[in-house]
mmCIF file with all atom_site columns, C-alpha atoms in Angstrom:
data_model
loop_
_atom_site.group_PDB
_atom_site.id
_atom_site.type_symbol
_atom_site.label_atom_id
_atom_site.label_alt_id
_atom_site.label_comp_id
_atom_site.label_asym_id
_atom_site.label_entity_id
_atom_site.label_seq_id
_atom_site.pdbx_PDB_ins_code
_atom_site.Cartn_x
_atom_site.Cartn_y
_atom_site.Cartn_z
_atom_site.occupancy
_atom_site.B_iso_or_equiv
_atom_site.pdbx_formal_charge
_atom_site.auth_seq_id
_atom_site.auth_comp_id
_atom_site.auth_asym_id
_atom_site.auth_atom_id
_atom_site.pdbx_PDB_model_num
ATOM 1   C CA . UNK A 1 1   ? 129.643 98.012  109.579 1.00 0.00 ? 1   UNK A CA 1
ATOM 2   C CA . UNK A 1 2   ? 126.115 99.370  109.629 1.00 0.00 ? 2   UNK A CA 1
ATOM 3   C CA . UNK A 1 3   ? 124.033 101.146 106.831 1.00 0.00 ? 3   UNK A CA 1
ATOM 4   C CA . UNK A 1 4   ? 124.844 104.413 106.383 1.00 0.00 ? 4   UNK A CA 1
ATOM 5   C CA . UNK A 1 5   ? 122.016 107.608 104.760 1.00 0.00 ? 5   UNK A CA 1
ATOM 6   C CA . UNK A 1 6   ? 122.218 110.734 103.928 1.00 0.00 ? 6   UNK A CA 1
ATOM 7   C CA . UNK A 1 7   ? 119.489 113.549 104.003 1.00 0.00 ? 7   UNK A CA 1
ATOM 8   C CA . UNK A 1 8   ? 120.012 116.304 101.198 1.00 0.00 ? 8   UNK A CA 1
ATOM 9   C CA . UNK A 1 9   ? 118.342 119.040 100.926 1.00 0.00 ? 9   UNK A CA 1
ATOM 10  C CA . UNK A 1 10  ? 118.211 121.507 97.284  1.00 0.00 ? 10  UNK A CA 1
ATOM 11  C CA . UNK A 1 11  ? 116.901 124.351 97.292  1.00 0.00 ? 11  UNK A CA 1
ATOM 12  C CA . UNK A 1 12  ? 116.299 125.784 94.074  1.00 0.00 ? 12  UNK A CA 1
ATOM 13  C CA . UNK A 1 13  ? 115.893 129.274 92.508  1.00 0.00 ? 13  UNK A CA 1
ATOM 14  C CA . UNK A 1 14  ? 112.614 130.396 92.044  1.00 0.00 ? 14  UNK A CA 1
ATOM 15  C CA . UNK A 1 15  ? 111.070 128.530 88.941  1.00 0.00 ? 15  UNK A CA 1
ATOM 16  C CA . UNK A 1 16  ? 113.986 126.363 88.714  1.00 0.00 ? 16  UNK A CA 1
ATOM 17  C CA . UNK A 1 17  ? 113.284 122.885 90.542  1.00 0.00 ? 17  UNK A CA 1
ATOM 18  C CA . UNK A 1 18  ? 112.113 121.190 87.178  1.00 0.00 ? 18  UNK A CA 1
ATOM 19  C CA . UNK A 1 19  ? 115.750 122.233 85.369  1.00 0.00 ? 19  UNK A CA 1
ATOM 20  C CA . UNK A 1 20  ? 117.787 120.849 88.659  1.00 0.00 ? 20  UNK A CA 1
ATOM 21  C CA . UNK A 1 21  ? 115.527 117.547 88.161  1.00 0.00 ? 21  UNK A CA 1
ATOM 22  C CA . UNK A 1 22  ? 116.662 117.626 84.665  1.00 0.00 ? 22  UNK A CA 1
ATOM 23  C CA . UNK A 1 23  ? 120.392 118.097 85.258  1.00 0.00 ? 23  UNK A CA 1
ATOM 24  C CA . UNK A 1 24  ? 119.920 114.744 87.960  1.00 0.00 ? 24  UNK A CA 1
ATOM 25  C CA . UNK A 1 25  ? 118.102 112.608 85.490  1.00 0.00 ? 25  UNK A CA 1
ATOM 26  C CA . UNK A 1 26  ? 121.104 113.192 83.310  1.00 0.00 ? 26  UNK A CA 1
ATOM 27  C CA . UNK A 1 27  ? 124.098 113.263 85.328  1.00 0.00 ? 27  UNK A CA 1
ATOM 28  C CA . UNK A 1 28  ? 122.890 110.973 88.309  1.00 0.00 ? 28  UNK A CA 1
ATOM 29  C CA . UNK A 1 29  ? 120.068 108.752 87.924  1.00 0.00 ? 29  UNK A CA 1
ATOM 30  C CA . UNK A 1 30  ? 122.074 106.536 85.304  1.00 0.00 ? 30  UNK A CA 1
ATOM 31  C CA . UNK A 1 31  ? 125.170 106.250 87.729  1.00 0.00 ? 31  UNK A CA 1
ATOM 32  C CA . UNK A 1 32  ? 122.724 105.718 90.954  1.00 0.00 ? 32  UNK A CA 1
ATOM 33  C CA . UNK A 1 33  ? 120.793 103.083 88.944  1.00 0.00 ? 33  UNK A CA 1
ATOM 34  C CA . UNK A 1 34  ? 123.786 101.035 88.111  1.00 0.00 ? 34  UNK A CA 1
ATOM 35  C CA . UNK A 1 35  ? 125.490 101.273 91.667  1.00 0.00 ? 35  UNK A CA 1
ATOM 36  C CA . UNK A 1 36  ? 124.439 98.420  94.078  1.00 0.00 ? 36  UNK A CA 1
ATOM 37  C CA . UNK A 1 37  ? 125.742 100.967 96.774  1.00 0.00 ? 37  UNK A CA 1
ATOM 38  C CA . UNK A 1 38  ? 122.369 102.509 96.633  1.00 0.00 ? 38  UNK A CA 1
ATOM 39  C CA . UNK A 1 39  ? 120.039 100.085 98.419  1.00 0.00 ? 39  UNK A CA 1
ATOM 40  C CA . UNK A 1 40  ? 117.099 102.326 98.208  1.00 0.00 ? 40  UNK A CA 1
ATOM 41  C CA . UNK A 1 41  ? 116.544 106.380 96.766  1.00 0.00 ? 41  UNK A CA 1
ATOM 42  C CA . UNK A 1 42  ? 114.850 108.714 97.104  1.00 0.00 ? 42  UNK A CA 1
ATOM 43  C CA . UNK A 1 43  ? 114.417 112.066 94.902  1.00 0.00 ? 43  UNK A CA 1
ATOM 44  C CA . UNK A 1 44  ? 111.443 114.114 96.291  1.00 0.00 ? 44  UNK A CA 1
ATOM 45  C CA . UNK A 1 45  ? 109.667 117.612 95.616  1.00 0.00 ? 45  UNK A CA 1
ATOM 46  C CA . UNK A 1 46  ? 108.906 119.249 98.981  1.00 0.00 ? 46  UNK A CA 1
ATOM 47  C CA . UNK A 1 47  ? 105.006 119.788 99.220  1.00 0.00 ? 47  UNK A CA 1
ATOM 48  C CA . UNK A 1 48  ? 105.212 122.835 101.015 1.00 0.00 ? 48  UNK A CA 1
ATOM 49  C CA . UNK A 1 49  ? 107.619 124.433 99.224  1.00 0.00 ? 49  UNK A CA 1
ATOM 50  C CA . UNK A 1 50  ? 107.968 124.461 94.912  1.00 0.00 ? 50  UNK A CA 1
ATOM 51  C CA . UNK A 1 51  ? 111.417 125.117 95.219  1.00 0.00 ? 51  UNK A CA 1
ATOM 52  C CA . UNK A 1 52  ? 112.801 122.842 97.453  1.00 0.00 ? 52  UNK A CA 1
ATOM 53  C CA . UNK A 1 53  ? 114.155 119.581 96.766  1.00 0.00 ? 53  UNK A CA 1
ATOM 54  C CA . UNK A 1 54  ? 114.545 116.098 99.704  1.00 0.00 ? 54  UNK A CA 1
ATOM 55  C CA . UNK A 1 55  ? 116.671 113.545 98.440  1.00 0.00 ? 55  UNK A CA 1
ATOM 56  C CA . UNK A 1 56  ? 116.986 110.608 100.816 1.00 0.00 ? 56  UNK A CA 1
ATOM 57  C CA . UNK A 1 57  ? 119.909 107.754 99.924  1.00 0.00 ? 57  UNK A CA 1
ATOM 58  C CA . UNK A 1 58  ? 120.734 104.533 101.607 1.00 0.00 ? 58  UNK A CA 1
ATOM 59  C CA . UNK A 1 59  ? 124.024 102.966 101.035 1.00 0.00 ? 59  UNK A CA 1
ATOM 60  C CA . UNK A 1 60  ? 124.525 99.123  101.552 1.00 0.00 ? 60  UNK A CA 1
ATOM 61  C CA . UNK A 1 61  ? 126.498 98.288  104.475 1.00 0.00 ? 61  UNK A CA 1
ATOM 62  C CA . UNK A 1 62  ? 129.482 99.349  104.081 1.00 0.00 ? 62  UNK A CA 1
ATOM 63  C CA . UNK A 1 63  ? 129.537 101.578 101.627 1.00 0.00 ? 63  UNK A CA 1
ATOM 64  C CA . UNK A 1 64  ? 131.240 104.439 101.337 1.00 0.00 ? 64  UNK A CA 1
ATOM 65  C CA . UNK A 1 65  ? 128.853 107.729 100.578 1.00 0.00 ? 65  UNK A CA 1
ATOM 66  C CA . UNK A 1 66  ? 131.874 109.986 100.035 1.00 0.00 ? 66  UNK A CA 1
ATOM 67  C CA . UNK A 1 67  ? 133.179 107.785 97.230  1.00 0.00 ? 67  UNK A CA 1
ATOM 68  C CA . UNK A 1 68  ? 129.739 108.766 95.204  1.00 0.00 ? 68  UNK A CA 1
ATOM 69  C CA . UNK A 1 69  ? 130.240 112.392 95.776  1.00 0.00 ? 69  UNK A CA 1
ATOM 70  C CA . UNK A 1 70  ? 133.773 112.450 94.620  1.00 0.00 ? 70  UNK A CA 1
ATOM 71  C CA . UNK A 1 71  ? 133.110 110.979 91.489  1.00 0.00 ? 71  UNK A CA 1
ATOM 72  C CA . UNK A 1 72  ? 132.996 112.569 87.788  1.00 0.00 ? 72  UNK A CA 1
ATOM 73  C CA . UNK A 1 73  ? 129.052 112.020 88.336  1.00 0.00 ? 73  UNK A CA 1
ATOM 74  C CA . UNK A 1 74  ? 128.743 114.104 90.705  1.00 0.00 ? 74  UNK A CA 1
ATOM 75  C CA . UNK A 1 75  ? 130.851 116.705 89.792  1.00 0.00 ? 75  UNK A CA 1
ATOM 76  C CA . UNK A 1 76  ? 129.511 117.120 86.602  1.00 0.00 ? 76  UNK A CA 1
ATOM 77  C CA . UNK A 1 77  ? 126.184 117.459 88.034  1.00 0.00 ? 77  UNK A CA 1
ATOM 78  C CA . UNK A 1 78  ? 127.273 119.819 90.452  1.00 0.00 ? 78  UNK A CA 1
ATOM 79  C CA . UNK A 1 79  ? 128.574 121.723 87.733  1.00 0.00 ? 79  UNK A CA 1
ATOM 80  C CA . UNK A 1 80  ? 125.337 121.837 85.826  1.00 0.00 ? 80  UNK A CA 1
ATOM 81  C CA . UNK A 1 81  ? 122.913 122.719 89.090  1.00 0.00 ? 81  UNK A CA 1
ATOM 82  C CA . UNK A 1 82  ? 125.373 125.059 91.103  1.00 0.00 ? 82  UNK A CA 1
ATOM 83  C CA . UNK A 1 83  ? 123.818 128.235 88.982  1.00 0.00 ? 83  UNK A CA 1
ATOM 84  C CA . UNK A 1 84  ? 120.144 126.606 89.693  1.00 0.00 ? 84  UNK A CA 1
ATOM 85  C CA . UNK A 1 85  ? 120.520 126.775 92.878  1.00 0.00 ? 85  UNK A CA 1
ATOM 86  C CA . UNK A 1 86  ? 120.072 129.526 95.961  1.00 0.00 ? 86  UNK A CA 1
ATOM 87  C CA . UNK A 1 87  ? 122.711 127.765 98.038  1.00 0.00 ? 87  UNK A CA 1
ATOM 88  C CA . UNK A 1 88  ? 125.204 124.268 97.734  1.00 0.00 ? 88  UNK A CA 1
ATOM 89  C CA . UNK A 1 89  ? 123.034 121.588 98.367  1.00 0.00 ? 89  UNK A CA 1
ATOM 90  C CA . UNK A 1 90  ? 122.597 120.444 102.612 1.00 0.00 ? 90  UNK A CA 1
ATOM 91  C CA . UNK A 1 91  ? 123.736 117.283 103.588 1.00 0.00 ? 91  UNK A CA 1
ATOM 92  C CA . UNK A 1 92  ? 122.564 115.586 106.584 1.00 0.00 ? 92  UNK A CA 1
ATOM 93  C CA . UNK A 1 93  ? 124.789 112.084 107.259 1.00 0.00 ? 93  UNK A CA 1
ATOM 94  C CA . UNK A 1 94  ? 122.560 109.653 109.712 1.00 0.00 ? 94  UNK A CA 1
ATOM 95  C CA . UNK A 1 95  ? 123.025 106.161 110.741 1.00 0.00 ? 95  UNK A CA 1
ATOM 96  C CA . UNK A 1 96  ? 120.198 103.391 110.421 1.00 0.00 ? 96  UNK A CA 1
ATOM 97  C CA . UNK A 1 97  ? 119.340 102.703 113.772 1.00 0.00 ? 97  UNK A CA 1
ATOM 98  C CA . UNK A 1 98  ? 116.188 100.436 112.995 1.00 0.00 ? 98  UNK A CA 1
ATOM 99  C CA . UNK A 1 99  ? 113.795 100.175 109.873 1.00 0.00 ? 99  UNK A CA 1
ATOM 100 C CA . UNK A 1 100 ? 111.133 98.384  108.403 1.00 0.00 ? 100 UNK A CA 1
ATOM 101 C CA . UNK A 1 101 ? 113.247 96.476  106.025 1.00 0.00 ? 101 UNK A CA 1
ATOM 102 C CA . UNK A 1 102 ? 114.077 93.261  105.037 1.00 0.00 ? 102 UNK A CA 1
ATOM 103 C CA . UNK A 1 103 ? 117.843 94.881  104.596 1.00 0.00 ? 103 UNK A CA 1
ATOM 104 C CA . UNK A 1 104 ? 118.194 96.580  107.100 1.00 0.00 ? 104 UNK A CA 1
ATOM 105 C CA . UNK A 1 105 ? 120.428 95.644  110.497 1.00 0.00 ? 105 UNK A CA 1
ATOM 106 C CA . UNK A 1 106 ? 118.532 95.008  113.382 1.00 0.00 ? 106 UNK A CA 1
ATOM 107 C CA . UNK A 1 107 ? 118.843 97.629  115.951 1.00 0.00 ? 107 UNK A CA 1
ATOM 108 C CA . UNK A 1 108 ? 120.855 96.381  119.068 1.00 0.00 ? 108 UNK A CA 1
ATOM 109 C CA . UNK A 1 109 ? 119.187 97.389  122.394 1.00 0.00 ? 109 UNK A CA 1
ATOM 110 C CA . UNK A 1 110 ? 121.326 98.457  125.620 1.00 0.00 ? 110 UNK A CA 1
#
């Protein structure tokens, strides 16, 4: 089974990025912290936009991306952010095809 990522994309309402931050340091950074599912995370402010949010996860091989979003974690934080923000959050699901990374698969060439 190969690494699996996901792209995710907030957008917050105007002036409200800093409160969605604070509703993910409380519902999901202690839960993504603890989980060795999450080989490597990402939470980033967009530089060319103050509202806008880039979250990029990793998930060990194997693991199961879903499984995080259906948990009480998640919902809860969804919960707390769905009124902060200007639409549901976007979620991009890619494969790792090749990285510079100790843990990541080689890429197998054709």
């Amino acid at each position: 089974m190969s690494q699996s990522t996901l792209f995710i994309t907030h957008k917050a309402l105007p002036g409200k990025r800093d409160e969605v931050r604070r509703a993910w340091e409380t519902h999901l950074m202690p839960s993504i912290q603890a989980r060795q599912a999450h080989d490597a995370y990402f939470y980033c402010y967009d530089d060319s936009d103050p509202d806008t949010i880039r979250v990029f996860q990793r998930y060990a091989v194997g693991a199961d991306p879903q499984a995080f979003m259906q948990g009480p974690a998640y919902d809860a934080y969804m919960a707390a952010v769905s009124p902060l923000l200007a639409h549901p959050p976007v979620i991009h699901a890619a494969t790792v095809a090749w990285a510079k990374d100790s843990s990541a698969p080689i890429a197998e060439t054709a």
